[in-house]
Short mmCIF file of C-alpha atoms in Angstrom, two decimals:
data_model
loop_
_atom_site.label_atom_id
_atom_site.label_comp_id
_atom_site.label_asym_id
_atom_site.label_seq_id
_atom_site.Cartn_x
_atom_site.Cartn_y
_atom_site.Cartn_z
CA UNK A 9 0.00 0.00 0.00
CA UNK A 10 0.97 3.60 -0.56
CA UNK A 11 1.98 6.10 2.11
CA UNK A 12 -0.75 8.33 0.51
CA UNK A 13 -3.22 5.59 0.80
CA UNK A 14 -1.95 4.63 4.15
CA UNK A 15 -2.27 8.50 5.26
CA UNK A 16 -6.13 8.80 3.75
CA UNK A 17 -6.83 5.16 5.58
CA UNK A 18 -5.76 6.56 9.33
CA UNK A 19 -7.19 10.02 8.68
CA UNK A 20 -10.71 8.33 7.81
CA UNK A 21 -10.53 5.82 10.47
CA UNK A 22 -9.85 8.79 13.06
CA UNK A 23 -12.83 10.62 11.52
CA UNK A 24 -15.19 7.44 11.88
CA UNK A 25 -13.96 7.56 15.69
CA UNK A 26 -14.39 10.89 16.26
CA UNK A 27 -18.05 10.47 14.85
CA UNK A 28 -18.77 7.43 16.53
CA UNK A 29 -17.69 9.31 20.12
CA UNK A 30 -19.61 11.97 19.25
CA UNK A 31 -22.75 10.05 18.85
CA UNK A 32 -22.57 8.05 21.96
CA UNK A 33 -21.69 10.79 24.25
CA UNK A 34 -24.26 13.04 22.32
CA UNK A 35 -27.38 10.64 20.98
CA UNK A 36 -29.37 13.28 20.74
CA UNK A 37 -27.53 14.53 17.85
CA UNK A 38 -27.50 18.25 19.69
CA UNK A 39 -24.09 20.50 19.05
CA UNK A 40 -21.43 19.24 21.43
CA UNK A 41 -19.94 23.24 21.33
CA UNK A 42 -23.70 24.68 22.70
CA UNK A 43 -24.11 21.63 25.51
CA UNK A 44 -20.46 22.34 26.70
CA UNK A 45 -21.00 25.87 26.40
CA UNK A 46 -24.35 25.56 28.73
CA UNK A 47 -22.28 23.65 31.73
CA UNK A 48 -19.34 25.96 31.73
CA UNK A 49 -20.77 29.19 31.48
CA UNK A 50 -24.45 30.46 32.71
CA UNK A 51 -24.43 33.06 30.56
CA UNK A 52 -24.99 31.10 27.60
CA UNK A 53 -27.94 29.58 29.03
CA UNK A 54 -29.85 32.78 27.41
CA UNK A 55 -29.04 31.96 23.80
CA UNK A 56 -31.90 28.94 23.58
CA UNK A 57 -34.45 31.72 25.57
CA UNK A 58 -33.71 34.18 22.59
CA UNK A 59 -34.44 31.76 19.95
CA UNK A 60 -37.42 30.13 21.87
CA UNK A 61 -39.59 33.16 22.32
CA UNK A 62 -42.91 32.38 23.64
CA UNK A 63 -45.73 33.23 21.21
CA UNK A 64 -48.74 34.63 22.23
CA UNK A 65 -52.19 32.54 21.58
CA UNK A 66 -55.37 34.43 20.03
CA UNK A 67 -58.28 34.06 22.66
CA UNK A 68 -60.87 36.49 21.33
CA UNK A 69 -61.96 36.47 17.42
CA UNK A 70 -63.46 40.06 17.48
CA UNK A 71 -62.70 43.11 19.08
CA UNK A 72 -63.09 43.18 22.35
CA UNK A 73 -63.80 45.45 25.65
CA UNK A 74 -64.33 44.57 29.40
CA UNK A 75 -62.93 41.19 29.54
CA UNK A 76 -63.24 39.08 32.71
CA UNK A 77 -62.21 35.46 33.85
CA UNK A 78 -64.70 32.43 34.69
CA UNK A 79 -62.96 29.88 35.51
CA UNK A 80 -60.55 28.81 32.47
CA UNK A 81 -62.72 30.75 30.55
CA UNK A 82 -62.81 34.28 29.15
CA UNK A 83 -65.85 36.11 28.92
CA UNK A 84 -65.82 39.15 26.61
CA UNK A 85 -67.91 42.06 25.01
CA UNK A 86 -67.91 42.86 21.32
CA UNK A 87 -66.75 46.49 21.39
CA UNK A 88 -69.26 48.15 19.50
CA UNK A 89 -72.04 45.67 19.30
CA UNK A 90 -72.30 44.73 23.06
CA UNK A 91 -72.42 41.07 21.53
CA UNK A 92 -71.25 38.64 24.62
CA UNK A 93 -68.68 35.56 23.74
CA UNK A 94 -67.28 32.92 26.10
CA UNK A 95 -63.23 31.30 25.16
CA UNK A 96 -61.74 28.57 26.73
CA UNK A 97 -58.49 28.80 26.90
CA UNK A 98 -58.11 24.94 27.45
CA UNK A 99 -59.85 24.31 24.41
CA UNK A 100 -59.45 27.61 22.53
CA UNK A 101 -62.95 27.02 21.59
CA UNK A 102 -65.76 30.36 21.59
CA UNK A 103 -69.50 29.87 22.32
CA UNK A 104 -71.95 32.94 21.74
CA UNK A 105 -73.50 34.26 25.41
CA UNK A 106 -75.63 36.65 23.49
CA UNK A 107 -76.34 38.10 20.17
CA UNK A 108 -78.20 41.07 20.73
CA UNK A 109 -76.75 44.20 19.57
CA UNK A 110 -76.25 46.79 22.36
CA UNK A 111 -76.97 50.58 21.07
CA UNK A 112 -74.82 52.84 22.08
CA UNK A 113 -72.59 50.19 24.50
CA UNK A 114 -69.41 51.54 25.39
CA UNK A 115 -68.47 49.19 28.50
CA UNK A 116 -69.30 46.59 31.10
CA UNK A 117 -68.62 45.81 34.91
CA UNK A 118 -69.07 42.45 35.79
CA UNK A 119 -70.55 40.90 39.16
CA UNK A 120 -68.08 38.36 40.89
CA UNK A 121 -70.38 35.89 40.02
CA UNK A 122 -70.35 36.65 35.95
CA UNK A 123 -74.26 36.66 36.34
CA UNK A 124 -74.37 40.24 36.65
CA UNK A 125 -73.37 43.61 34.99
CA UNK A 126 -73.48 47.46 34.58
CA UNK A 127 -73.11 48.41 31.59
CA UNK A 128 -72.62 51.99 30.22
CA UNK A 129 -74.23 53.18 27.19
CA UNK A 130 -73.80 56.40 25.44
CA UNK A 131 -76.42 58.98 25.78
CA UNK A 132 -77.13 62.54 24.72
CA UNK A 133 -77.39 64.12 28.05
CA UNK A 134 -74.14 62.03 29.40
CA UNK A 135 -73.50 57.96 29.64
CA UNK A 136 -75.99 56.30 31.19
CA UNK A 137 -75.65 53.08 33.40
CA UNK A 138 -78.07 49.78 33.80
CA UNK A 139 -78.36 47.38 35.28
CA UNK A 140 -79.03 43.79 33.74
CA UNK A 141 -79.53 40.28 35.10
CA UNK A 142 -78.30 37.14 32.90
CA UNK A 143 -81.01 35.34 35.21
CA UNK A 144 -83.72 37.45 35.35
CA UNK A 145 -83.35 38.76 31.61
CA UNK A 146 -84.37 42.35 33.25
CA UNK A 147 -82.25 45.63 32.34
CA UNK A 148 -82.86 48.24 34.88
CA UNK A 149 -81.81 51.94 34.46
CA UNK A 150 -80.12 53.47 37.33
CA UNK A 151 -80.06 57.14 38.27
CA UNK A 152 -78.98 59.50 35.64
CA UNK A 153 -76.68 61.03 37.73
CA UNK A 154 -74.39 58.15 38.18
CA UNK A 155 -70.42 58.31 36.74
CA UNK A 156 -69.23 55.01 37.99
CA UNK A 157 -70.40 51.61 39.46
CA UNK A 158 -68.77 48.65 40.87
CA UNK A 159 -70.20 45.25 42.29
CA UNK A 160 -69.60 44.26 46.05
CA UNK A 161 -67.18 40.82 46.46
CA UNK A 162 -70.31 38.72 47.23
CA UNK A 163 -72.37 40.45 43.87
CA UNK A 164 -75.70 41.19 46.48
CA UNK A 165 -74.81 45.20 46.20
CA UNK A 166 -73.74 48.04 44.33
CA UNK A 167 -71.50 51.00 45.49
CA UNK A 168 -72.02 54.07 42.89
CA UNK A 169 -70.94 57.45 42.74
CA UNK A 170 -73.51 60.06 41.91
CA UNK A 171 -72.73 63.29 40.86
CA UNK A 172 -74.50 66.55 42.41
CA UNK A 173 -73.81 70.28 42.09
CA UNK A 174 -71.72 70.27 44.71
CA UNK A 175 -69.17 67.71 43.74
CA UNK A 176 -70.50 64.05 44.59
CA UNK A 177 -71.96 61.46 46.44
CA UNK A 178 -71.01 57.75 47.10
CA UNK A 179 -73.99 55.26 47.78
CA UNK A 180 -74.49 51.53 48.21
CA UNK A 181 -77.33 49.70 47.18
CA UNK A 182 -78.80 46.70 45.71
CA UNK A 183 -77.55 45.89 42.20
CA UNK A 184 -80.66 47.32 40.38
CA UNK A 185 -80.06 50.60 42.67
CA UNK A 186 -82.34 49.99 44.91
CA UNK A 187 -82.40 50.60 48.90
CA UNK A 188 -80.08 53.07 48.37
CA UNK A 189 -78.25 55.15 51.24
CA UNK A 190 -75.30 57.70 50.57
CA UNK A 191 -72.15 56.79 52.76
CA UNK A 192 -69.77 59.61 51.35
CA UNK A 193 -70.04 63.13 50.32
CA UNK A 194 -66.44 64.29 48.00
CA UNK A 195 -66.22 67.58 46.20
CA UNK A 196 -64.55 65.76 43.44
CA UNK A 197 -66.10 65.54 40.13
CA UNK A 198 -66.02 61.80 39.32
CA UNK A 199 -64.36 58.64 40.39
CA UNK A 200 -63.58 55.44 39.61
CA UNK A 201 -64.78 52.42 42.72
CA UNK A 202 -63.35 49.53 43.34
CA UNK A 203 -64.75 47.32 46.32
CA UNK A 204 -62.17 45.11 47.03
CA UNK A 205 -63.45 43.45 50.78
CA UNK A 206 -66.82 43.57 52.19
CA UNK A 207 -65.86 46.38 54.23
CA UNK A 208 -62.91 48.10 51.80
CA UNK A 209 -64.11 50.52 48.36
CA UNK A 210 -61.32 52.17 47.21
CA UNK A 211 -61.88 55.51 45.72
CA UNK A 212 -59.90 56.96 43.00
CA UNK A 213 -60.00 60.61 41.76
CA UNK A 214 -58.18 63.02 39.69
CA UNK A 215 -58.21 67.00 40.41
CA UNK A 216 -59.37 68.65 37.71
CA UNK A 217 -57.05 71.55 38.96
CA UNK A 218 -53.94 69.85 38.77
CA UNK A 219 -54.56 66.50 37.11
CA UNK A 220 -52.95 64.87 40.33
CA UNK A 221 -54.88 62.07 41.56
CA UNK A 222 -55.96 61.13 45.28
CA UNK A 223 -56.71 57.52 46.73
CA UNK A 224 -58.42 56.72 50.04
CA UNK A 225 -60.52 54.08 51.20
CA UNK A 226 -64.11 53.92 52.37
CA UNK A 227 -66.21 51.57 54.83
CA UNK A 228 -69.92 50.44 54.71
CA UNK A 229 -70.12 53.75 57.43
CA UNK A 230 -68.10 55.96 54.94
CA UNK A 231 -65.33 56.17 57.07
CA UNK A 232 -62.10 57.37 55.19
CA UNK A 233 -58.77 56.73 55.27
CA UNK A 234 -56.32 58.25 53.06
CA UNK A 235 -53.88 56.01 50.65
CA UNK A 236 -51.73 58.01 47.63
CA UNK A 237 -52.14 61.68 48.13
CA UNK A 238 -51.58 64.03 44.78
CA UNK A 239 -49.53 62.19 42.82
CA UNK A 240 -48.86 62.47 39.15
CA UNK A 241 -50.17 60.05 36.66
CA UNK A 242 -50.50 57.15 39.03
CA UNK A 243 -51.11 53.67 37.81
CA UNK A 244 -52.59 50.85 40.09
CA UNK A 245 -52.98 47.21 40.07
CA UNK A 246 -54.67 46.00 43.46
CA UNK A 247 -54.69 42.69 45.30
CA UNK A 248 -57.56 40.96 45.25
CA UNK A 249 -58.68 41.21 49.24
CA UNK A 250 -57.29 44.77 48.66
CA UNK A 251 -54.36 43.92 51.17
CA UNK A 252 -51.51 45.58 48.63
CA UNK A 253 -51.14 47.91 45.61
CA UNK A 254 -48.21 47.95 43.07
CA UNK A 255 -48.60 51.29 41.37
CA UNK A 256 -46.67 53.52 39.35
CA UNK A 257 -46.72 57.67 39.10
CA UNK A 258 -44.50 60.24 38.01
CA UNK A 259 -41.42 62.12 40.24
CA UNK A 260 -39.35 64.69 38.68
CA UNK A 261 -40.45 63.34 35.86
CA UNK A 262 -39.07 59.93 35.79
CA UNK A 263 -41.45 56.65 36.36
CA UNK A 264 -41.33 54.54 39.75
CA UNK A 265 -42.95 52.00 40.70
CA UNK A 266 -43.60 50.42 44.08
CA UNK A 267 -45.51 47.73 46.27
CA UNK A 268 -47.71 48.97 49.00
CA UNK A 269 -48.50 46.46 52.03
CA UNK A 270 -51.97 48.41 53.27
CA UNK A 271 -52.01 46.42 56.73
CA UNK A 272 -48.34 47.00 57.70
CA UNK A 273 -48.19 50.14 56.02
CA UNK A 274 -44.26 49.11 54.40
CA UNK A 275 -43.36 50.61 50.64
CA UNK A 276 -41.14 48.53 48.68
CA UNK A 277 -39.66 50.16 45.78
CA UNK A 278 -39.28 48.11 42.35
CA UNK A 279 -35.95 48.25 40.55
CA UNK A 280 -37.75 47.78 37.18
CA UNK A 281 -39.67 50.66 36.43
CA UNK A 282 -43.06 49.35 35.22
CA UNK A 283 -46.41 50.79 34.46
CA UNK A 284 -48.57 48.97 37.22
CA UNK A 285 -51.72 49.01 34.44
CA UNK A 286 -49.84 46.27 32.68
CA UNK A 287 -49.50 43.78 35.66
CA UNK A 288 -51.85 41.44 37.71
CA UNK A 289 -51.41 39.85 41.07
CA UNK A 290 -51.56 36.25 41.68
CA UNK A 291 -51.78 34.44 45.13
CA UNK A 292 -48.35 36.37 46.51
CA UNK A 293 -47.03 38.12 43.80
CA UNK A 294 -47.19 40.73 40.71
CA UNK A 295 -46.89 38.87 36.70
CA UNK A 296 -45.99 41.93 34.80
CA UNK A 297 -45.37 42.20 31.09
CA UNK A 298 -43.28 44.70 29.57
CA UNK A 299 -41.06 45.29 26.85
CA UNK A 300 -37.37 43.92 26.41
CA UNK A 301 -34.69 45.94 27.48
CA UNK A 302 -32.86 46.20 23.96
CA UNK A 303 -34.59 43.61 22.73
CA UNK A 304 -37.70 43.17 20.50
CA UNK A 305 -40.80 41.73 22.23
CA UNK A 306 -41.96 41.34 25.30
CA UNK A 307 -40.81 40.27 28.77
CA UNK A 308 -43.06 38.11 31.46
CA UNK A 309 -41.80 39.04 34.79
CA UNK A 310 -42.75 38.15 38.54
CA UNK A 311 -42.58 40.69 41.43
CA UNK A 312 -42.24 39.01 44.56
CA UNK A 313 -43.59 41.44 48.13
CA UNK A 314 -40.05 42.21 48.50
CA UNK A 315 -39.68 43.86 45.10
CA UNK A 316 -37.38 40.99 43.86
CA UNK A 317 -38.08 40.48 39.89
CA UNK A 318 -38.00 37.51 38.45
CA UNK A 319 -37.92 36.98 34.82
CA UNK A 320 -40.69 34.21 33.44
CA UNK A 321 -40.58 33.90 29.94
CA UNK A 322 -39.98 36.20 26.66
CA UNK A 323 -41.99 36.62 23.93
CA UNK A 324 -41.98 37.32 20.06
CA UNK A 325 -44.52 40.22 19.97
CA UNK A 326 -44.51 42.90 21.58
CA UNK A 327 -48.63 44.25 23.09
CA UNK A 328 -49.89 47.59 24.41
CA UNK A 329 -52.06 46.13 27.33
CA UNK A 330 -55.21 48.32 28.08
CA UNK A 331 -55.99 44.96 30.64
CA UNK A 332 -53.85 42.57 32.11
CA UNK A 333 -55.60 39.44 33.60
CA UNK A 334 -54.18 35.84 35.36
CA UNK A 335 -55.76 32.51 34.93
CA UNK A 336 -56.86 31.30 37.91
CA UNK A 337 -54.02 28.52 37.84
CA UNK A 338 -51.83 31.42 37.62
CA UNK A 339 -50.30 29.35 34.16
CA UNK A 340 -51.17 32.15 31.35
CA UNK A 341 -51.34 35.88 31.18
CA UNK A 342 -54.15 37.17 29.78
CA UNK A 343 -53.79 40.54 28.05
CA UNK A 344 -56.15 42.53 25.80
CA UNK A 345 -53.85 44.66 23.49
CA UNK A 346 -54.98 48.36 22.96
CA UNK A 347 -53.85 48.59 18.94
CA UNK A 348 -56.29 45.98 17.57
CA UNK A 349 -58.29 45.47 20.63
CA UNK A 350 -57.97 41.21 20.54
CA UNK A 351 -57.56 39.47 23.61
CA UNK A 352 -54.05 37.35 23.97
CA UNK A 353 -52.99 34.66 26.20
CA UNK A 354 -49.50 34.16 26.81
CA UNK A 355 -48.62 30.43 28.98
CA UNK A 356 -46.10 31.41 31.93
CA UNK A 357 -44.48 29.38 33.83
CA UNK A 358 -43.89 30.16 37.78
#
């Protein structure tokens, strides 16, 4: 035999063991460079996240306002129809709730228990809210006066704000406004309710002045008690028992963000500076989304109570929330995008 042929011989035969090696310490047939790469050094680890971006799932098929979870469910209006649809986001399948078309519907507020609403229609004298019963099939106006509504935690009553010549007036009643009695008298304008415990509304109001905006709490006996005090542009996201706050406002111009323990009174400020309008709470903690930080898309991120963040997942789109929602397994994110007005669903994992 040649040398030449002799030299191709060994060179093969050391190729055919260097393949062979390859394969057993590698079946998978994955780059031996990237595995080695991933042991060695952490930082790599973010090179598969990058090119595994999560992609968002399409929950609603028309554009919608005032969506609301039931269950693994979504329960939506059609914005400008006021027709009601029903996704499961287990089956990604959408069943009609109701067909009629709404005049005039601009928005809904749903009763805990998804059998209820108030829904505001447009009107020439000023929006006008009703009342309407998915059981009863009944739609009952309430008082003309009336800026804002919100149910109570176990859907029996109603807290409304009522506006009078002097400012306003808060009330509870029954959900078809009924039984009324006033609790509160505010010189503000309007507000926007949110009853949080059986004994907790939160009250929300802007000063037409200044544009800063006041918080403070209410009881069933209209006692007060005073929570963000004229700040600029503030954002909120509450807990659900209305035990904590992450919001957001405006200081010398710059956004921060922070977490708000109500019953210890203890601020916690957020490193990651994060509109609190585009996050939800879960069980103990904040899901935010937001975008990358020079990157395109978005990011999924978790805010523990003592500010830590922890990053969740990334994704290949990037949304403009108007509402920000968790499943009740706390597994998806549920966001209703303010350019097209669709409803998303993003899987998260925790």
């Amino acid at each position: 035999m040649s040398r030449k042929n002799i030299t191709i011989s060994i060179l093969s035969l050391i190729g055919v063991n260097v393949f062979l090696l390859s394969y057993i310490l590698n079946p998978s047939g994955e780059a031996l460079s990237g595995r080695l790469i991933d042991k060695f050094d952490g930082s790599a680890n973010e090179a598969p996240a990058e090119k595994n971006k999560e992609s968002a799932s399409r929950v609603s098929n028309h554009e919608a306002i005032s969506p609301v979870m039931s269950g693994n469910s979504v329960i939506y209006y059609e914005k400008g129809t006021g027709r009601v649809f029903k996704t499961s986001l287990e089956t990604n399948t959408t069943e009609t709730i109701s067909e009629s078309i709404l005049r005039d519907f601009l928005s809904a507020v749903w009763a805990p228990d998804k059998r209820q609403v108030i829904a505001k229609f447009y009107g020439p004298l000023g929006n006008e809210f009703r009342y309407y019963s998915y059981d009863t099939k009944k739609t009952i106006p309430l008082d003309r006066n009336v800026r804002s509504a919100v149910f109570s935690p176990n859907s029996s009553q109603i807290a409304y704000f009522k506006s009078t010549p002097e400012g306003g007036e808060i009330y509870i009643s029954n959900p078809d406004g009924s039984d009324s009695h006033r609790i509160f008298k505010t010189a503000f304008l309007d507000t926007d309710l949110k009853w949080l415990a059986d004994d907790l509304i939160v009250v929300s109001a802007i000063n037409s002045a200044d544009q800063l905006h006041y918080v403070f709490s209410l009881n069933r006996d209209g006692e007060i008690r005073k929570i963000f005090d004229g700040l600029m542009k503030l954002d909120t996201a509450w807990r659900g028992d209305g035990a904590a706050v992450i919001y957001s406002s405006f200081d010398n111009g710059s956004l921060e963000s922070r977490i708000l323990n109500l019953n210890t009174g203890t601020e916690v400020k957020i490193s990651k500076n994060i509109a609190a309008g585009q996050c939800s709470w879960g069980t103990n903690s904040v899901v935010c989304v937001s975008r990358q930080d020079g990157g395109s898309g978005d990011e999924i991120f978790l805010i523990n109570p003592q500010g830590d963040i922890i990053s969740l997942t990334k994704t290949s789109q990037s949304f403009n929330p108007s509402e920000v929602m968790l499943s009740p397994d706390e597994s998806r994110l549920i966001i209703l995008n303010r350019p097209d007005n669709l409803i998303y669903s993003l899987r998260i994992n925790q």
